Tab-separated table of C-alpha atoms and ligand atoms in Angstrom:
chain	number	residue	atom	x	y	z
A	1	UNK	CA	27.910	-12.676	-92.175
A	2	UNK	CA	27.197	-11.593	-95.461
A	3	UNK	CA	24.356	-11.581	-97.795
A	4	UNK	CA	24.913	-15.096	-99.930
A	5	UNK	CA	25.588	-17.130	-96.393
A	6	UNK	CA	22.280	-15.396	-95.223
A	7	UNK	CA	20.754	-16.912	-98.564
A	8	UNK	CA	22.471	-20.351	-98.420
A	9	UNK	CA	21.147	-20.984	-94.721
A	10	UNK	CA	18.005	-19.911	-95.811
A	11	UNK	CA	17.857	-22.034	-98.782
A	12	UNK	CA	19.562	-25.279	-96.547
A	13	UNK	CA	17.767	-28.318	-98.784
A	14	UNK	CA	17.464	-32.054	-97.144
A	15	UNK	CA	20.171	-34.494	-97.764
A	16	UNK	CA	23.351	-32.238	-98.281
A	17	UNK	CA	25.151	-31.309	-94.682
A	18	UNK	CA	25.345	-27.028	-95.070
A	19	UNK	CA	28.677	-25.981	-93.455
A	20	UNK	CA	28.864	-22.132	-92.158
A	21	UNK	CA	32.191	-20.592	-90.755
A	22	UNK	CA	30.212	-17.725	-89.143
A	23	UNK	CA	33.108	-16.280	-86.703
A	24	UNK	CA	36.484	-16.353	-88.813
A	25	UNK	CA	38.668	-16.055	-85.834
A	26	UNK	CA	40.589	-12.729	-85.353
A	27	UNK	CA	43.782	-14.028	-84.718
A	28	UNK	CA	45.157	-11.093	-84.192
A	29	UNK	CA	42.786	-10.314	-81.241
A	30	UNK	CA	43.155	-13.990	-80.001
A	31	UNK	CA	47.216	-13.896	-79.935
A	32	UNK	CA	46.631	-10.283	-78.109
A	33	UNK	CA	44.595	-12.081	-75.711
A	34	UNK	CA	47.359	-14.919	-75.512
A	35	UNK	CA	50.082	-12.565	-74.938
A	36	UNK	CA	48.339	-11.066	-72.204
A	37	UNK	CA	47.626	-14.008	-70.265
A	38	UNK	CA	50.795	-15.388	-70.533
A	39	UNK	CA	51.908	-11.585	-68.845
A	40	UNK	CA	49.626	-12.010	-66.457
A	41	UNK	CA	50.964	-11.928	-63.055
A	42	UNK	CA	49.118	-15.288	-62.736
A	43	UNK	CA	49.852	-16.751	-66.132
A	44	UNK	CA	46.946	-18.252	-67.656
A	45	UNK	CA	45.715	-19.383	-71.051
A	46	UNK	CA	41.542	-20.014	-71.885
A	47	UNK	CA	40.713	-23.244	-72.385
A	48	UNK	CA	39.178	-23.267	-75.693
A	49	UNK	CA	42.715	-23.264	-76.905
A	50	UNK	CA	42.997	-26.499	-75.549
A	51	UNK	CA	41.198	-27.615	-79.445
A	52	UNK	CA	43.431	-27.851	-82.130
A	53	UNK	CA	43.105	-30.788	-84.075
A	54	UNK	CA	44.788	-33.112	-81.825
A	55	UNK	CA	43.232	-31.165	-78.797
A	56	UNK	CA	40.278	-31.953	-80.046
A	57	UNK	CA	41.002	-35.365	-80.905
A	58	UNK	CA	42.928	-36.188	-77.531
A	59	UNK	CA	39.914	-34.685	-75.888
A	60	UNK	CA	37.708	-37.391	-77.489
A	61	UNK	CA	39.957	-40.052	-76.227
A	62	UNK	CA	39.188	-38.858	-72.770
A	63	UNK	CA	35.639	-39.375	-73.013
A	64	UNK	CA	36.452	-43.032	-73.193
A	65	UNK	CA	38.573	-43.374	-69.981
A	66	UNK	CA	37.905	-45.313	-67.350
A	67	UNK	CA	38.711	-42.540	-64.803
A	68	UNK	CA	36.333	-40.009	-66.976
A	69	UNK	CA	32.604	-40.543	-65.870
A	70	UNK	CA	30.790	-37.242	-67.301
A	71	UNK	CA	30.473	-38.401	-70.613
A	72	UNK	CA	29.272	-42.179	-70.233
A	73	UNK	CA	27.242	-40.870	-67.008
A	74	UNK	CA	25.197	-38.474	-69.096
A	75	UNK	CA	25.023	-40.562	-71.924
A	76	UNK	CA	22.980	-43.206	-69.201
A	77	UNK	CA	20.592	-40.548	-67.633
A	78	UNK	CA	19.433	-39.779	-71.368
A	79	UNK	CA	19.568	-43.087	-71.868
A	80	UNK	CA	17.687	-44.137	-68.792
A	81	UNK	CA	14.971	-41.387	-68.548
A	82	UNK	CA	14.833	-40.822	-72.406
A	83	UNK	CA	10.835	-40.498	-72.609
A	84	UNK	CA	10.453	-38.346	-69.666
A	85	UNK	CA	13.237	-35.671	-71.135
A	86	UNK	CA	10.937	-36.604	-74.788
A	87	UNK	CA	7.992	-35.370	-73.249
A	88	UNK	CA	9.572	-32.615	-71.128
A	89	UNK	CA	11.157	-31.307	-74.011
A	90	UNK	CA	7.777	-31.742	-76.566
A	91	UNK	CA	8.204	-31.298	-80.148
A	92	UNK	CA	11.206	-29.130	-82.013
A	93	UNK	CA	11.733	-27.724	-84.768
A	94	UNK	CA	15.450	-27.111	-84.803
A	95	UNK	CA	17.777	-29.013	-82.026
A	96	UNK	CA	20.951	-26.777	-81.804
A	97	UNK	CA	23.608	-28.656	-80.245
A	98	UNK	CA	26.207	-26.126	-78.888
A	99	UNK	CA	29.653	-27.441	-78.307
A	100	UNK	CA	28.714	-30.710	-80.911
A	101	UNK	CA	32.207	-32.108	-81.497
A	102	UNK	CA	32.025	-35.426	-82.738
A	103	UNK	CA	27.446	-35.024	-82.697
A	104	UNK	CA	27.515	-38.329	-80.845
A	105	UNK	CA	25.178	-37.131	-78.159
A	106	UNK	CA	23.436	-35.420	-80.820
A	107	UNK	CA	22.371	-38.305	-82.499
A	108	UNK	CA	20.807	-40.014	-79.883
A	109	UNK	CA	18.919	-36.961	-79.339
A	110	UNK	CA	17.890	-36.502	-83.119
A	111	UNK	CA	16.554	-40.498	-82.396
A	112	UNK	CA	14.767	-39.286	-79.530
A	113	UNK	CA	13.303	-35.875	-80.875
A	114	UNK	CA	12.473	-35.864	-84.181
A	115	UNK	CA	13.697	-32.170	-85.357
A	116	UNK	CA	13.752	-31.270	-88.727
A	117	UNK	CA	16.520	-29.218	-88.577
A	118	UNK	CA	20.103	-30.038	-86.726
A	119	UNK	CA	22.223	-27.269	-85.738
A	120	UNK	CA	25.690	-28.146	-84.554
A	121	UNK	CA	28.094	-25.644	-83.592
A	122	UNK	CA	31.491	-26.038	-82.638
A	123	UNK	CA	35.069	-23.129	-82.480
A	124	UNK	CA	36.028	-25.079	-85.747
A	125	UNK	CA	33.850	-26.140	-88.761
A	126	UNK	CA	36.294	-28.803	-89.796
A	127	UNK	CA	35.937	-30.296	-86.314
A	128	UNK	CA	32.275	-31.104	-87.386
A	129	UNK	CA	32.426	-32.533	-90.754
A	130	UNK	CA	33.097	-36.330	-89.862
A	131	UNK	CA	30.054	-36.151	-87.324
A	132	UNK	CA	27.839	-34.498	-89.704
A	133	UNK	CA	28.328	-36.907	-92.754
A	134	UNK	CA	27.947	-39.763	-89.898
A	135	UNK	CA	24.207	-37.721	-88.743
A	136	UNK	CA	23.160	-37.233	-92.422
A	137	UNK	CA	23.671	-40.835	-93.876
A	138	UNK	CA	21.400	-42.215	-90.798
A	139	UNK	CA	18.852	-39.758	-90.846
A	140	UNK	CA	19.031	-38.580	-94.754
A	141	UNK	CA	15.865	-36.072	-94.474
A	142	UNK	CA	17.157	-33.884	-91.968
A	143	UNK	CA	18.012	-30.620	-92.692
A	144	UNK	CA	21.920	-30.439	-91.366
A	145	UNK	CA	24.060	-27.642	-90.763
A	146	UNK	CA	27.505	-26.947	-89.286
A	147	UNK	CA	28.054	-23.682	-87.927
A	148	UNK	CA	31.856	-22.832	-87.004
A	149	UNK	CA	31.356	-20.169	-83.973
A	150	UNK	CA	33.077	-19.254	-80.785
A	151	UNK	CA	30.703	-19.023	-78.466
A	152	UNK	CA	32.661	-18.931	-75.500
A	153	UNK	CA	32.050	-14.948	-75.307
A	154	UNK	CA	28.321	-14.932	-76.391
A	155	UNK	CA	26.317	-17.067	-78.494
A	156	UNK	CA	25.902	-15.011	-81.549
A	157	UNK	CA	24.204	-17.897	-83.916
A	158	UNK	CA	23.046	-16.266	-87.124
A	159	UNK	CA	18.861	-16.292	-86.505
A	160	UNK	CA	18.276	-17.924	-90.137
A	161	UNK	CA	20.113	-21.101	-88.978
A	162	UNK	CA	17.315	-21.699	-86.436
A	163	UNK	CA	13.609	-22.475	-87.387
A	164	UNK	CA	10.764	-23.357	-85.684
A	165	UNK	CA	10.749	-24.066	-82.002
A	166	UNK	CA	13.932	-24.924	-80.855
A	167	UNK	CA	15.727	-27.382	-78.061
A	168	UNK	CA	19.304	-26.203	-77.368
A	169	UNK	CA	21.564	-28.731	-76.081
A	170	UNK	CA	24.578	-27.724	-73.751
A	171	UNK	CA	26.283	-31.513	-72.880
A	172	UNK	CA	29.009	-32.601	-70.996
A	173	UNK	CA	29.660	-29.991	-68.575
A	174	UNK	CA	31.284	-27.910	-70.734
A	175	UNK	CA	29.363	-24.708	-69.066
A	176	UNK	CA	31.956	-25.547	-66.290
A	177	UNK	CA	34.232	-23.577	-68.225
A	178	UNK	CA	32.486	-20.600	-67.064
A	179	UNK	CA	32.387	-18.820	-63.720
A	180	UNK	CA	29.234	-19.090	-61.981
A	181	UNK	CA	28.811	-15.415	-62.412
A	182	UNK	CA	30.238	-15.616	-66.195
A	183	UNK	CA	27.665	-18.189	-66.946
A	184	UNK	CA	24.470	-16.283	-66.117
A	185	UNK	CA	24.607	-14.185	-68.683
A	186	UNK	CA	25.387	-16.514	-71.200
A	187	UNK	CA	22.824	-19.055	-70.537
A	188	UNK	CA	20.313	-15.510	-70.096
A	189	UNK	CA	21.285	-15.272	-73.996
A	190	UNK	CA	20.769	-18.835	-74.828
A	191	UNK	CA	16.967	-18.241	-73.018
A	192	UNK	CA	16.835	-15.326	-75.126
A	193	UNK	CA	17.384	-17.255	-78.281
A	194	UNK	CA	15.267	-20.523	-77.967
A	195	UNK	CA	12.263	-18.000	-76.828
A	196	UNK	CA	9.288	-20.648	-76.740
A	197	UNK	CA	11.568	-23.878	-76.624
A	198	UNK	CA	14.570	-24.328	-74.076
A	199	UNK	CA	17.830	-25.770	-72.763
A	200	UNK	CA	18.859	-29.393	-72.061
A	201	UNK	CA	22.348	-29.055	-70.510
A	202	UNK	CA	24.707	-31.402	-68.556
A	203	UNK	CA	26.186	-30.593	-65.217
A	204	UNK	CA	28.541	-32.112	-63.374
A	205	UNK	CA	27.840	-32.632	-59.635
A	206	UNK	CA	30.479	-31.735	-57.087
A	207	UNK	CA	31.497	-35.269	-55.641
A	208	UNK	CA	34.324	-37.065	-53.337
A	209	UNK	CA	38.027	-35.756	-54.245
A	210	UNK	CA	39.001	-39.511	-55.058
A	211	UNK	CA	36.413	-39.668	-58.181
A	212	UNK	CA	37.271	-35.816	-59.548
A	213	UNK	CA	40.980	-35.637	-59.706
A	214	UNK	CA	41.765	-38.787	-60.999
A	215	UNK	CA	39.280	-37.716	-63.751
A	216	UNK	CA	41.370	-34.866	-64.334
A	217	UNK	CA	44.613	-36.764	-64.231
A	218	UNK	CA	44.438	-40.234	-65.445
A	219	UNK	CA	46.459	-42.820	-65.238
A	220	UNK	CA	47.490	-43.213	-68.766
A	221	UNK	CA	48.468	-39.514	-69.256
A	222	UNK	CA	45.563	-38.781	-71.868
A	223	UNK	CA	44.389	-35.680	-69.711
A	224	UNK	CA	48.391	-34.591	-69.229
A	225	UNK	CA	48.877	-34.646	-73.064
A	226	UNK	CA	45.516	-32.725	-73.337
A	227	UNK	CA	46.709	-30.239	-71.513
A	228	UNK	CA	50.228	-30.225	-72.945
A	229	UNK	CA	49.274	-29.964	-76.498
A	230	UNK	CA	48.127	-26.588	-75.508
A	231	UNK	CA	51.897	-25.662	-75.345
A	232	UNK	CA	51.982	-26.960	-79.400
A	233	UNK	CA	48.953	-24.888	-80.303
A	234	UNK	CA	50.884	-21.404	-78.402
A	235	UNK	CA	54.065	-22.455	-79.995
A	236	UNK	CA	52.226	-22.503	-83.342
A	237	UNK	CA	49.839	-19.434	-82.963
A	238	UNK	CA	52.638	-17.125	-80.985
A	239	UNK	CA	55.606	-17.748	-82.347
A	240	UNK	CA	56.263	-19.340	-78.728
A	241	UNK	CA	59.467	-22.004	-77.496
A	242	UNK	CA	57.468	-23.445	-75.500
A	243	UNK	CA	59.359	-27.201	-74.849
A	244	UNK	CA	56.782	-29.792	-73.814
A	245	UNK	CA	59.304	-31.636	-71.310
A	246	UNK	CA	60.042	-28.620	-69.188
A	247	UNK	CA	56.346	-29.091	-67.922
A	248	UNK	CA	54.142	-31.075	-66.015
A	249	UNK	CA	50.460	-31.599	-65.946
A	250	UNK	CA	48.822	-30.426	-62.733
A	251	UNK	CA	44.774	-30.972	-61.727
A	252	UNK	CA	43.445	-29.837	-58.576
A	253	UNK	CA	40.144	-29.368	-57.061
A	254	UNK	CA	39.430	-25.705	-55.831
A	255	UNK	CA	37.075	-26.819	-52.614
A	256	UNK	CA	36.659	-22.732	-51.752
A	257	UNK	CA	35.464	-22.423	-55.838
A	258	UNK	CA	33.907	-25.888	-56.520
A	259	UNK	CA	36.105	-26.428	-59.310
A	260	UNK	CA	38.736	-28.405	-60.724
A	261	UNK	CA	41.610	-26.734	-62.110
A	262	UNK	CA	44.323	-27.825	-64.291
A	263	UNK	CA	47.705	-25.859	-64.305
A	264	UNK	CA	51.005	-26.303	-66.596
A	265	UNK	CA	53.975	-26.451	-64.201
A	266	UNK	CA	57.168	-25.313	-64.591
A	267	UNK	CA	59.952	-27.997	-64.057
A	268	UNK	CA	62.915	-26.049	-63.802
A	269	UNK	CA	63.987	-22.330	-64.331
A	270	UNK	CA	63.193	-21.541	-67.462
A	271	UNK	CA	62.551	-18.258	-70.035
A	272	UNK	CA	59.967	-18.714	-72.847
A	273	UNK	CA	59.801	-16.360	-75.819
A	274	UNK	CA	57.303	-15.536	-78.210
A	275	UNK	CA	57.024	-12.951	-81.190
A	276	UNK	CA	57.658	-9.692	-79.248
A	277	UNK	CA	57.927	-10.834	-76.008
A	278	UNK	CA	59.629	-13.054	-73.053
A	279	UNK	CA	58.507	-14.722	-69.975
A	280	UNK	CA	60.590	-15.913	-67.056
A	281	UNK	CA	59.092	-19.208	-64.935
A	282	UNK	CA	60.529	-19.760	-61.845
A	283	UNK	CA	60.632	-23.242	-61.390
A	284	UNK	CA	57.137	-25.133	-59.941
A	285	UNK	CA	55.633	-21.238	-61.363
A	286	UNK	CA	52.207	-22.860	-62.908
A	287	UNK	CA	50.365	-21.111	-66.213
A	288	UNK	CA	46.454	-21.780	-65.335
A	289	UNK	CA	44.980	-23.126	-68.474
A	290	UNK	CA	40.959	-24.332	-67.249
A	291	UNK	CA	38.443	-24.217	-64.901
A	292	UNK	CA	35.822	-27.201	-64.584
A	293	UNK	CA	33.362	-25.925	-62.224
A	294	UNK	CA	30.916	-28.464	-59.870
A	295	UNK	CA	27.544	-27.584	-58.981
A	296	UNK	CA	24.787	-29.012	-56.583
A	297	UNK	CA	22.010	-29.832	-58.315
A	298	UNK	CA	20.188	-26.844	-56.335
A	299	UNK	CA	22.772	-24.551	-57.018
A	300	UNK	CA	22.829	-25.283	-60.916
A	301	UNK	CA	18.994	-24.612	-60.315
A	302	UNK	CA	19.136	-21.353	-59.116
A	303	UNK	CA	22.228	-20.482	-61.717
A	304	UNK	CA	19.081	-21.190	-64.377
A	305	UNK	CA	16.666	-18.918	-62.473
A	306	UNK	CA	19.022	-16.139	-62.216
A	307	UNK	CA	19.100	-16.514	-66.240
A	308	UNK	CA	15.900	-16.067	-66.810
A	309	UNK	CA	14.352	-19.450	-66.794
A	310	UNK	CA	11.052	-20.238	-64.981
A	311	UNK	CA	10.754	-23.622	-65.180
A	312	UNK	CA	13.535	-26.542	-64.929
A	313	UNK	CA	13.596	-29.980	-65.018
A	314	UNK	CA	16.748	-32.616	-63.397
A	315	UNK	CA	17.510	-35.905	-64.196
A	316	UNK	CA	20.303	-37.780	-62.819
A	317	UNK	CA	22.217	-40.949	-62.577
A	318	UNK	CA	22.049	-43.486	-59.254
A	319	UNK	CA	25.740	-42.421	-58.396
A	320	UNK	CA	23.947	-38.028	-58.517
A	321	UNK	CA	27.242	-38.035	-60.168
A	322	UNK	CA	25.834	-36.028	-62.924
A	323	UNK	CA	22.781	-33.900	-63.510
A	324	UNK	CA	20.580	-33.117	-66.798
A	325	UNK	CA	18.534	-30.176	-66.490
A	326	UNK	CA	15.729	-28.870	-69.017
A	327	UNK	CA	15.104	-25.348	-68.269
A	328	UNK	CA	12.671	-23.270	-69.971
A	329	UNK	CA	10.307	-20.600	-70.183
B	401	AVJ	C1	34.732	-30.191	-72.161
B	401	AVJ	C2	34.889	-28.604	-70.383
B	401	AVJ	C3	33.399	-30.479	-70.191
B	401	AVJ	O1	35.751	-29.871	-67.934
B	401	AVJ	O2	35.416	-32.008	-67.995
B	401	AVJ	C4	38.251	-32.787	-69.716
B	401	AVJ	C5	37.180	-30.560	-70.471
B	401	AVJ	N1	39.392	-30.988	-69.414
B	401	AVJ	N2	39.417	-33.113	-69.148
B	401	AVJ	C6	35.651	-30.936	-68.550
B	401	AVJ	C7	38.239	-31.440	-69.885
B	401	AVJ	C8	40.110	-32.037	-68.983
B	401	AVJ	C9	35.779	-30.913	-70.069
B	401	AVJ	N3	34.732	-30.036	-70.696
């Protein structure tokens, strides 16, 4: 980041939303990275290339499924234990929310906190300018800024952006895009980061087959065009044919990993090309495009402790569907 953004940040005044695009993506490393998965004797793709614009948008229609229980779940454990995760948490300087999307679990957190700074970061800066204008007209003295980062990697958040003590806030699961042993070292840096404050992240809790795959695979086909769309966005960033119809949507759970998986299979026999390269499917081949790992709650636990973190905290829902966790020290 250069020396003006460093200023700007610095100088963030009250009422104006401050938008950063820290990481401009190397898309030259990412379609490396694309080509190679897609070469991979097991094809697969990353997930965070499910979010293109309409990813990102089909993804928020899949919060509101019926089949889809993270997102309402977790928004009723903060809902139903708000004052005990207030007081766990204590006061904050800065809430960072990390994956922020749409900031509509940041707000009720803002409501609930009191920062004076909100930090939401998201792969795409233009992904959070709706939210923020929404979090800046209700709450017009906070100090707002939108920082465009992939932290999928590491979470290299520009220090300035973060004053005081800070809460960082993890929701929806989305840490079940790691590995278990991919996601030590990442939360290890988050711990590393909030030094005196913490971590309030979401977890979802491994649970009957007949609840997780149909949440992976609903019955409208919002998940399967989720998934699909990802074939747009290669098309679009490779120079790929990809054809949408010659593939299915395919979500499994992974008992021996805890995890669901979702897979694009191959219909028929088919070739698909890309600038500089080729790729026979045989048919009902699959390209592996995410992981959504499920923990038990004591299992998440130790995950935390092996980062770093002395202390935790867990809230969850009636159902132990879902699992909040404030970790710290
Ligand atoms: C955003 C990673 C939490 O794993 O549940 C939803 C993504 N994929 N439906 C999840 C997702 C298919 C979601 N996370």
């Amino acid at each position: 980041m250069n020396h003006s953004v460093r200023e700007t940040i610095l100088a963030a005044a009250t009422g104006v939303p401050l938008f950063v695009q820290v990481y401009n993506e190397d898309h030259q490393a990412s379609r490396e990275e694309l080509r190679r998965g897609l070469s991979a004797r097991v094809p697969h793709i990353a997930p965070k290339f499910l979010y293109d614009a309409l990813g990102s948008r089909l993804f928020d229609a899949i919060t509101e499924l019926p089949e889809y229980y993270p997102t309402r779940t977790e928004a009723g454990i903060l809902d139903a234990h708000a004052q005990a995760i207030a007081a766990a948490i204590g006061s904050v300087g800065s809430l960072v929310d990390l994956g922020a999307a749409s900031c509509a679990k940041g707000l009720r957190l803002i409501s609930l906190l009191h920062p004076q700074r909100y930090v939401a970061v998201d792969i795409s800066v233009e992904f959070l300018r709706a939210g923020l204008a929404q979090v800046q007209r209700e709450h017009p003295q906070l100090q707002v800024t939108g920082v465009g980062l992939d932290f999928s990697a590491a979470l290299n958040l520009p220090p300035e952006c973060v004053q005081g003590r800070a809460a960082y806030f993890y929701a929806g699961s989305s840490i079940g895009n790691f590995t278990p042993a991919d996601a030590v070292p990442f939360l290890a840096g988050v711990r590393a980061q909030a030094r005196a404050g913490g971590l309030l992240i979401g977890v979802d809790l491994v649970k009957a087959e007949e609840l997780l795959v149909p949440a992976y695979d609903d019955a409208l086909g919002v998940t399967a065009a989720f998934n699909l769309n990802l074939l747009l966005h290669l098309n679009r960033l490779l120079g790929a044919d990809f054809a949408v119809r010659d593939w299915r949507h395919v979500a499994l759970f992974n008992r021996e990993h805890s995890r669901i998986e979702m897979h694009l299979e191959a219909r028929r026999t088919l070739t698909v090309h890309w600038d500089g390269g080729e790729r026979k499917f045989a048919q009902g081949e699959r390209l592996h495009t995410e992981n959504s790992y499920k923990y038990s709650i004591d299992r998440f636990d130790a995950l935390l402790r092996d980062a770093g973190f002395a202390s935790t905290k867990c809230w969850t829902d009636p159902n132990r569907w879902f699992a909040l966790f404030w970790a710290s020290g």
